[in-house]
Amino acid sequence: MHEPNPLRSWELCPDFPSITADHVMPAMQHVIATSSAELEALEQAAPRTWHGLLVPLERLTDRVARVWGVATHLHNVKNSDAMRQAYAQTQPLVVEFHNRLGQSRPVYDALLALRESPDFLSFSQALQRTISLLVRDAALQGVGLSPENRERFNAISQELAELSTRFTNNVLDATQTYALTLTQKDEVAGLPEDSLRLAASMARARGQENATAENGPWCVTLDLPSFLSFMQHASRRDLRENVYRAYITRAASGDTDNLPHIRRILKLRRELAKLLGFENFAGVSLERKMAPNVDSIKTLLRTIQDAATDQALNDLIELGELARAGGQSDDIQPWDVMYWAERVKEQRFGLRDELIRPYFPLPAILKGLFDLIENLFAVRIEAGAEVPTWHADVTYYRVKNSEGLEIAGFYLDPYARPEEKRGGAWMDELYGRSTVCAPRGHAVRLPIAYVNCNQRPALDDAPSLMSFQEVTTLFHEFGHALQHMLTTVDHGFVAGISNIEWDAVELPSQFMENWCYHLQTLTGLARHYRTGEPMAAEPLDQILETRTFRAGSNALRQVCFALTDLALHTADPDTLDPTDTAQRIAREILPLPPLPEDRFLCSFSHIFAGGYAAGYYSYKWAEVLSADAFGAFVDAGLEDPARRQDMGLCFRNTVLALGGSRHPMDIFRLFRGREPDPRALLRQEGLLPANKDN
């Protein structure tokens, strides 16, 4: 008798420790075969009722998604040669299944019949939108193509999926490969105590068992906590240059060179767009976005650019003046920016990273975050559930409503593990809310999220001490998780974060970041990990002031990325040089041009291995929404608990509850009473005077 496969034989939570790479292929073969058989039966029956069509459709789609979701999650957080190989071998089966499903003509015709039926207008808004989105997605999946073109479409989809995985693995490998080992104290001059401890722990992880913060050796890697720490604090300019050049050329040479993959991805995306009847891939991308067209996006980005340029130039002048005063005779170079920006911050605000971190221990930050969520949205978060996890540092939490009933759950994986976990921070789902996919004995399946960060782990006798940026990142990812978990929609296709237009999906995440800049909330968060003493008023005020610190430079950087992304996905890839395009746009926009050898595109996973192709602008688009949404709380009175909670419940009942069940502009209007105002973002970032209305 065969042992059950733990990747698919679970109901509420997977037994993560028992899942190995060997389980991936057989589990996916089984669920795809089962769902494919159900799809064939559905095609033969071709029901013309929503219950007869959408219920089996959701079940057979969900069966594949939840098992592949766990495999993908483990590929991201427990990466190994075996898991990588299993994932790569299985991915074509998944792509093939989704193409087969999306290109089912009988299902498409049944959906069209439902949409045209007299009953359509009597369906709930969630159901109407589900049908409309499935029709749209089938068209984008190539349902209307000739057999020959469909075959080519499917081949392109397979190759793009494979290239995306290769791109990710190359970035991971290139990040892991680099390590600068330092043995002399003058080489780590300027590094504060916590940075030295981090560097020593990195050295120990690489076999230097006796490494200490005081005596070394110390190791600097391209993993973000290590890279940022060194670039912000290391006095040795030559070593900063070494690390910086390694960072901007990650995955740009040798076996991990992503440039050929970039060229191929852009070429294939253009071909796919042409097959679907679009001029370029941006056209395909915008079918699933709020933004109506490329011109409207460029208008927003140029508005931000115009508002930010003078401030960004002033930022660079200020860095140059401080560098000269500090004895640097050369002009500011890219490897100087973070170092001198940190010195400006220390000089202007008196803030130093090592003085801030002790006031932001992870356990206290989590308590403050959970208290805020309870206060705003009337839910309670509880730890302590006995649920298997994939690593000892991972914790599972239950989310309960004000009556004490469980409504959702999430796993929190907070720390960097560069040897096996991909960089950055992200939220994903184990599964979403659904009545159709409810487990036996349950009326509805409750949503469960993953929240993944890459902050410094606990070191020696101290808990994980967070930078302020890591605090805002945690709040950001929780915004995504809240939209997933607090949905009240029961149709799985549009519950939570499912099928939300991509340029609106960052609204709740960026909304949550705003609370980190609210004095009352920040005061409650910032307490010393040893003494419990609150942070003094002066540094608290200074942290709040840093919100607009280098806002012009930061805004131009995002505009530059967004315009580069759009340029790559609107130009003809046969005549396009991706690197030259990125360089040209950066020189046009940024006060400090990039180095000629800069290859940041080769690690730009958002657009080549994530969901942001021709959609990186979404961050700025959603920042407008989030700034304006937070403005409603400001208008209501942030310091009035009753009014703040009323507004919180309104936000919960619209933005968080309705998810993908309505168009995001309709949901925003429900919450705010009007369409979003771009000036809200410019004011928030200090790029428009608060009293200036045009």
mmCIF file of C-alpha atoms in Angstrom, residues 145-423:
data_model
loop_
_atom_site.group_PDB
_atom_site.id
_atom_site.type_symbol
_atom_site.label_atom_id
_atom_site.label_comp_id
_atom_site.label_asym_id
_atom_site.label_seq_id
_atom_site.Cartn_x
_atom_site.Cartn_y
_atom_site.Cartn_z
ATOM 1 C CA LEU A 145 -7.279 31.526 -31.608
ATOM 2 C CA SER A 146 -7.054 29.142 -34.534
ATOM 3 C CA PRO A 147 -5.687 25.670 -33.666
ATOM 4 C CA GLU A 148 -2.309 26.585 -35.175
ATOM 5 C CA ASN A 149 -2.054 29.885 -33.283
ATOM 6 C CA ARG A 150 -3.261 28.257 -30.083
ATOM 7 C CA GLU A 151 -0.490 25.696 -30.327
ATOM 8 C CA ARG A 152 2.051 28.515 -30.682
ATOM 9 C CA PHE A 153 0.433 30.449 -27.805
ATOM 10 C CA ASN A 154 0.785 27.398 -25.551
ATOM 11 C CA ALA A 155 4.408 26.884 -26.530
ATOM 12 C CA ILE A 156 5.132 30.544 -25.701
ATOM 13 C CA SER A 157 3.376 30.211 -22.314
ATOM 14 C CA GLN A 158 5.476 27.164 -21.464
ATOM 15 C CA GLU A 159 8.726 28.822 -22.429
ATOM 16 C CA LEU A 160 7.884 32.041 -20.553
ATOM 17 C CA ALA A 161 7.132 30.080 -17.381
ATOM 18 C CA GLU A 162 10.432 28.230 -17.695
ATOM 19 C CA LEU A 163 12.375 31.454 -18.331
ATOM 20 C CA SER A 164 10.750 33.124 -15.326
ATOM 21 C CA THR A 165 11.879 30.279 -13.053
ATOM 22 C CA ARG A 166 15.400 30.376 -14.505
ATOM 23 C CA PHE A 167 15.539 34.134 -13.989
ATOM 24 C CA THR A 168 14.605 33.743 -10.296
ATOM 25 C CA ASN A 169 17.105 30.956 -9.722
ATOM 26 C CA ASN A 170 19.897 32.935 -11.379
ATOM 27 C CA VAL A 171 19.256 35.925 -9.108
ATOM 28 C CA LEU A 172 19.214 33.651 -6.059
ATOM 29 C CA ASP A 173 22.428 31.895 -7.128
ATOM 30 C CA ALA A 174 24.252 35.123 -8.008
ATOM 31 C CA THR A 175 23.223 36.677 -4.683
ATOM 32 C CA GLN A 176 24.408 33.608 -2.794
ATOM 33 C CA THR A 177 27.717 33.253 -4.634
ATOM 34 C CA TYR A 178 29.174 36.623 -3.698
ATOM 35 C CA ALA A 179 30.759 37.030 -0.272
ATOM 36 C CA LEU A 180 33.362 39.592 0.743
ATOM 37 C CA THR A 181 35.297 38.343 3.773
ATOM 38 C CA LEU A 182 37.015 41.042 5.815
ATOM 39 C CA THR A 183 39.664 40.338 8.440
ATOM 40 C CA GLN A 184 41.112 43.748 9.340
ATOM 41 C CA LYS A 185 39.348 46.189 11.643
ATOM 42 C CA ASP A 186 39.971 49.117 9.314
ATOM 43 C CA GLU A 187 37.942 47.243 6.668
ATOM 44 C CA VAL A 188 34.828 47.389 8.849
ATOM 45 C CA ALA A 189 35.401 50.938 10.087
ATOM 46 C CA GLY A 190 32.132 52.811 10.486
ATOM 47 C CA LEU A 191 29.981 49.716 10.932
ATOM 48 C CA PRO A 192 27.846 49.955 14.085
ATOM 49 C CA GLU A 193 27.727 47.119 16.604
ATOM 50 C CA ASP A 194 24.604 45.440 15.196
ATOM 51 C CA SER A 195 26.064 45.507 11.664
ATOM 52 C CA LEU A 196 29.257 43.888 12.952
ATOM 53 C CA ARG A 197 27.203 41.194 14.650
ATOM 54 C CA LEU A 198 25.328 40.571 11.419
ATOM 55 C CA ALA A 199 28.598 40.390 9.444
ATOM 56 C CA ALA A 200 30.084 37.963 11.983
ATOM 57 C CA SER A 201 26.975 35.768 11.825
ATOM 58 C CA MET A 202 27.270 35.741 8.020
ATOM 59 C CA ALA A 203 30.890 34.627 8.379
ATOM 60 C CA ARG A 204 29.898 31.836 10.793
ATOM 61 C CA ALA A 205 27.224 30.694 8.311
ATOM 62 C CA ARG A 206 30.020 30.368 5.741
ATOM 63 C CA GLY A 207 32.224 28.168 7.886
ATOM 64 C CA GLN A 208 34.157 30.715 9.999
ATOM 65 C CA GLU A 209 33.048 29.113 13.261
ATOM 66 C CA ASN A 210 34.980 31.467 15.538
ATOM 67 C CA ALA A 211 33.874 34.723 13.941
ATOM 68 C CA THR A 212 32.863 37.417 16.429
ATOM 69 C CA ALA A 213 31.506 40.927 16.093
ATOM 70 C CA GLU A 214 34.559 42.296 17.891
ATOM 71 C CA ASN A 215 37.388 40.446 16.160
ATOM 72 C CA GLY A 216 35.928 39.072 12.932
ATOM 73 C CA PRO A 217 36.276 37.753 10.413
ATOM 74 C CA TRP A 218 33.275 39.563 8.967
ATOM 75 C CA CYS A 219 31.382 38.642 5.844
ATOM 76 C CA VAL A 220 29.416 40.992 3.568
ATOM 77 C CA THR A 221 26.914 39.469 1.135
ATOM 78 C CA LEU A 222 24.456 40.768 -1.454
ATOM 79 C CA ASP A 223 21.533 39.659 0.689
ATOM 80 C CA LEU A 224 19.636 42.892 1.363
ATOM 81 C CA PRO A 225 20.131 43.253 5.152
ATOM 82 C CA SER A 226 23.896 42.719 4.730
ATOM 83 C CA PHE A 227 24.226 44.849 1.583
ATOM 84 C CA LEU A 228 22.301 47.831 2.961
ATOM 85 C CA SER A 229 24.070 47.717 6.289
ATOM 86 C CA PHE A 230 27.479 47.841 4.613
ATOM 87 C CA MET A 231 26.597 50.473 2.009
ATOM 88 C CA GLN A 232 25.110 52.797 4.633
ATOM 89 C CA HIS A 233 27.889 52.596 7.191
ATOM 90 C CA ALA A 234 31.230 51.331 5.837
ATOM 91 C CA SER A 235 33.828 54.135 5.801
ATOM 92 C CA ARG A 236 36.083 52.336 3.325
ATOM 93 C CA ARG A 237 35.001 53.808 -0.002
ATOM 94 C CA ASP A 238 36.956 51.248 -2.064
ATOM 95 C CA LEU A 239 35.152 48.367 -0.370
ATOM 96 C CA ARG A 240 31.771 50.041 -0.841
ATOM 97 C CA GLU A 241 32.590 50.306 -4.538
ATOM 98 C CA ASN A 242 33.491 46.616 -4.657
ATOM 99 C CA VAL A 243 30.199 45.559 -3.028
ATOM 100 C CA TYR A 244 28.130 48.028 -5.064
ATOM 101 C CA ARG A 245 29.550 46.889 -8.391
ATOM 102 C CA ALA A 246 28.855 43.274 -7.434
ATOM 103 C CA TYR A 247 25.266 44.185 -6.547
ATOM 104 C CA ILE A 248 24.427 46.038 -9.789
ATOM 105 C CA THR A 249 25.927 43.278 -11.912
ATOM 106 C CA ARG A 250 24.193 40.374 -10.161
ATOM 107 C CA ALA A 251 23.035 37.682 -12.592
ATOM 108 C CA ALA A 252 24.712 39.548 -15.457
ATOM 109 C CA SER A 253 27.602 37.255 -16.378
ATOM 110 C CA GLY A 254 28.690 33.644 -16.608
ATOM 111 C CA ASP A 255 26.293 30.794 -15.918
ATOM 112 C CA THR A 256 23.797 33.057 -14.170
ATOM 113 C CA ASP A 257 23.605 35.738 -16.899
ATOM 114 C CA ASN A 258 19.968 36.808 -17.211
ATOM 115 C CA LEU A 259 20.406 39.168 -20.181
ATOM 116 C CA PRO A 260 19.742 36.461 -22.818
ATOM 117 C CA HIS A 261 16.632 35.475 -20.831
ATOM 118 C CA ILE A 262 15.464 39.109 -20.769
ATOM 119 C CA ARG A 263 15.790 39.402 -24.542
ATOM 120 C CA ARG A 264 13.944 36.132 -25.056
ATOM 121 C CA ILE A 265 11.182 37.017 -22.561
ATOM 122 C CA LEU A 266 10.536 40.373 -24.254
ATOM 123 C CA LYS A 267 10.467 38.759 -27.700
ATOM 124 C CA LEU A 268 8.038 36.051 -26.596
ATOM 125 C CA ARG A 269 5.764 38.505 -24.794
ATOM 126 C CA ARG A 270 5.542 40.634 -27.934
ATOM 127 C CA GLU A 271 4.718 37.574 -30.041
ATOM 128 C CA LEU A 272 2.057 36.485 -27.556
ATOM 129 C CA ALA A 273 0.511 39.964 -27.622
ATOM 130 C CA LYS A 274 0.391 39.938 -31.426
ATOM 131 C CA LEU A 275 -1.346 36.547 -31.399
ATOM 132 C CA LEU A 276 -4.033 38.000 -29.125
ATOM 133 C CA GLY A 277 -4.491 41.031 -31.357
ATOM 134 C CA PHE A 278 -2.573 43.604 -29.309
ATOM 135 C CA GLU A 279 0.132 45.923 -30.589
ATOM 136 C CA ASN A 280 2.439 45.098 -27.680
ATOM 137 C CA PHE A 281 2.547 43.327 -24.327
ATOM 138 C CA ALA A 282 1.578 46.482 -22.433
ATOM 139 C CA GLY A 283 -1.819 46.184 -24.133
ATOM 140 C CA VAL A 284 -2.238 42.653 -22.772
ATOM 141 C CA SER A 285 -1.116 43.736 -19.303
ATOM 142 C CA LEU A 286 -3.522 46.682 -19.109
ATOM 143 C CA GLU A 287 -6.517 44.427 -19.787
ATOM 144 C CA ARG A 288 -6.136 43.360 -16.141
ATOM 145 C CA LYS A 289 -5.418 46.835 -14.709
ATOM 146 C CA MET A 290 -7.332 49.880 -13.508
ATOM 147 C CA ALA A 291 -5.342 52.253 -15.713
ATOM 148 C CA PRO A 292 -7.151 52.738 -19.017
ATOM 149 C CA ASN A 293 -4.059 53.086 -21.225
ATOM 150 C CA VAL A 294 -0.303 53.717 -21.333
ATOM 151 C CA ASP A 295 -0.779 57.461 -21.858
ATOM 152 C CA SER A 296 -2.717 57.829 -18.582
ATOM 153 C CA ILE A 297 0.090 56.018 -16.752
ATOM 154 C CA LYS A 298 2.776 58.190 -18.314
ATOM 155 C CA THR A 299 0.784 61.310 -17.398
ATOM 156 C CA LEU A 300 0.779 60.277 -13.723
ATOM 157 C CA LEU A 301 4.473 59.335 -13.784
ATOM 158 C CA ARG A 302 5.483 62.602 -15.477
ATOM 159 C CA THR A 303 3.411 64.557 -12.933
ATOM 160 C CA ILE A 304 5.386 62.884 -10.153
ATOM 161 C CA GLN A 305 8.655 63.401 -12.036
ATOM 162 C CA ASP A 306 7.999 67.124 -12.476
ATOM 163 C CA ALA A 307 7.162 67.511 -8.787
ATOM 164 C CA ALA A 308 10.199 65.501 -7.649
ATOM 165 C CA THR A 309 13.046 66.653 -9.912
ATOM 166 C CA ASP A 310 14.097 69.860 -8.126
ATOM 167 C CA GLN A 311 14.084 68.142 -4.742
ATOM 168 C CA ALA A 312 16.119 65.244 -6.113
ATOM 169 C CA LEU A 313 18.724 67.629 -7.531
ATOM 170 C CA ASN A 314 18.914 69.368 -4.151
ATOM 171 C CA ASP A 315 19.357 65.966 -2.493
ATOM 172 C CA LEU A 316 22.406 65.256 -4.660
ATOM 173 C CA ILE A 317 23.908 68.710 -4.057
ATOM 174 C CA GLU A 318 23.513 68.195 -0.314
ATOM 175 C CA LEU A 319 25.282 64.825 -0.437
ATOM 176 C CA GLY A 320 28.161 66.351 -2.413
ATOM 177 C CA GLU A 321 28.594 69.195 0.057
ATOM 178 C CA LEU A 322 28.637 66.838 3.039
ATOM 179 C CA ALA A 323 31.061 64.466 1.299
ATOM 180 C CA ARG A 324 33.473 67.332 0.585
ATOM 181 C CA ALA A 325 33.177 68.519 4.168
ATOM 182 C CA GLY A 326 33.917 64.935 5.218
ATOM 183 C CA GLY A 327 37.150 64.873 3.220
ATOM 184 C CA GLN A 328 36.000 63.214 -0.029
ATOM 185 C CA SER A 329 37.547 65.129 -2.912
ATOM 186 C CA ASP A 330 35.910 63.069 -5.687
ATOM 187 C CA ASP A 331 32.405 63.726 -6.939
ATOM 188 C CA ILE A 332 29.613 61.610 -5.521
ATOM 189 C CA GLN A 333 29.487 58.173 -7.142
ATOM 190 C CA PRO A 334 26.643 55.654 -6.872
ATOM 191 C CA TRP A 335 28.448 53.733 -4.106
ATOM 192 C CA ASP A 336 28.602 56.935 -2.063
ATOM 193 C CA VAL A 337 24.880 57.733 -2.115
ATOM 194 C CA MET A 338 23.650 55.437 0.661
ATOM 195 C CA TYR A 339 26.657 56.194 2.854
ATOM 196 C CA TRP A 340 26.355 59.975 2.692
ATOM 197 C CA ALA A 341 22.547 59.878 2.768
ATOM 198 C CA GLU A 342 22.842 58.070 6.080
ATOM 199 C CA ARG A 343 25.263 60.749 7.329
ATOM 200 C CA VAL A 344 22.828 63.504 6.237
ATOM 201 C CA LYS A 345 20.056 61.695 8.100
ATOM 202 C CA GLU A 346 22.220 61.445 11.222
ATOM 203 C CA GLN A 347 23.192 65.098 10.959
ATOM 204 C CA ARG A 348 19.721 66.427 10.223
ATOM 205 C CA PHE A 349 17.678 64.149 12.456
ATOM 206 C CA GLY A 350 20.250 62.781 14.864
ATOM 207 C CA LEU A 351 19.103 59.302 13.881
ATOM 208 C CA ARG A 352 21.496 56.407 13.656
ATOM 209 C CA ASP A 353 20.413 52.932 12.737
ATOM 210 C CA GLU A 354 22.003 51.307 15.773
ATOM 211 C CA LEU A 355 20.143 53.721 18.080
ATOM 212 C CA ILE A 356 16.775 52.976 16.462
ATOM 213 C CA ARG A 357 16.895 49.186 16.168
ATOM 214 C CA PRO A 358 16.840 48.443 19.928
ATOM 215 C CA TYR A 359 13.446 50.190 20.072
ATOM 216 C CA PHE A 360 11.959 47.984 17.370
ATOM 217 C CA PRO A 361 12.216 44.361 18.572
ATOM 218 C CA LEU A 362 10.056 42.090 16.455
ATOM 219 C CA PRO A 363 7.884 40.718 19.306
ATOM 220 C CA ALA A 364 6.890 44.232 20.392
ATOM 221 C CA ILE A 365 6.316 45.400 16.816
ATOM 222 C CA LEU A 366 4.027 42.442 16.205
ATOM 223 C CA LYS A 367 2.061 43.228 19.358
ATOM 224 C CA GLY A 368 1.704 46.861 18.287
ATOM 225 C CA LEU A 369 0.665 45.858 14.770
ATOM 226 C CA PHE A 370 -1.891 43.370 16.065
ATOM 227 C CA ASP A 371 -3.286 45.925 18.536
ATOM 228 C CA LEU A 372 -3.684 48.437 15.707
ATOM 229 C CA ILE A 373 -5.459 45.865 13.526
ATOM 230 C CA GLU A 374 -7.782 45.009 16.415
ATOM 231 C CA ASN A 375 -8.498 48.690 17.045
ATOM 232 C CA LEU A 376 -9.167 49.548 13.396
ATOM 233 C CA PHE A 377 -10.882 46.447 12.105
ATOM 234 C CA ALA A 378 -12.367 44.760 15.195
ATOM 235 C CA VAL A 379 -10.441 41.487 14.811
ATOM 236 C CA ARG A 380 -8.110 39.689 17.208
ATOM 237 C CA ILE A 381 -4.886 37.865 16.304
ATOM 238 C CA GLU A 382 -3.725 34.941 18.444
ATOM 239 C CA ALA A 383 -0.541 32.864 18.272
ATOM 240 C CA GLY A 384 0.150 29.456 19.688
ATOM 241 C CA ALA A 385 -1.631 27.185 17.229
ATOM 242 C CA GLU A 386 -0.063 23.729 16.923
ATOM 243 C CA VAL A 387 0.335 23.750 13.162
ATOM 244 C CA PRO A 388 3.298 22.217 11.274
ATOM 245 C CA THR A 389 5.598 24.797 9.644
ATOM 246 C CA TRP A 390 8.513 24.634 7.178
ATOM 247 C CA HIS A 391 11.066 26.213 9.575
ATOM 248 C CA ALA A 392 11.490 26.622 13.314
ATOM 249 C CA ASP A 393 11.282 30.426 12.995
ATOM 250 C CA VAL A 394 7.811 30.310 11.400
ATOM 251 C CA THR A 395 4.713 30.948 13.549
ATOM 252 C CA TYR A 396 1.060 30.311 12.744
ATOM 253 C CA TYR A 397 -1.597 32.766 13.944
ATOM 254 C CA ARG A 398 -5.387 32.599 14.079
ATOM 255 C CA VAL A 399 -7.561 35.623 13.268
ATOM 256 C CA LYS A 400 -10.867 35.954 15.149
ATOM 257 C CA ASN A 401 -13.736 38.392 14.878
ATOM 258 C CA SER A 402 -15.145 40.469 17.749
ATOM 259 C CA GLU A 403 -17.374 37.525 18.791
ATOM 260 C CA GLY A 404 -14.326 35.252 19.089
ATOM 261 C CA LEU A 405 -15.111 33.198 15.977
ATOM 262 C CA GLU A 406 -12.134 32.185 13.841
ATOM 263 C CA ILE A 407 -12.305 33.859 10.415
ATOM 264 C CA ALA A 408 -8.791 33.382 8.955
ATOM 265 C CA GLY A 409 -5.179 32.433 9.672
ATOM 266 C CA PHE A 410 -1.633 33.204 8.558
ATOM 267 C CA TYR A 411 1.950 31.955 8.744
ATOM 268 C CA LEU A 412 4.681 34.505 9.516
ATOM 269 C CA ASP A 413 8.204 33.756 8.238
ATOM 270 C CA PRO A 414 10.146 36.881 9.245
ATOM 271 C CA TYR A 415 13.883 36.244 8.778
ATOM 272 C CA ALA A 416 16.377 36.161 5.909
ATOM 273 C CA ARG A 417 17.761 32.733 4.986
ATOM 274 C CA PRO A 418 19.853 33.531 1.900
ATOM 275 C CA GLU A 419 20.879 29.914 1.429
ATOM 276 C CA GLU A 420 17.298 28.781 0.722
ATOM 277 C CA LYS A 421 14.809 31.671 0.774
ATOM 278 C CA ARG A 422 14.321 34.207 -1.978
ATOM 279 C CA GLY A 423 14.960 37.857 -1.171
#
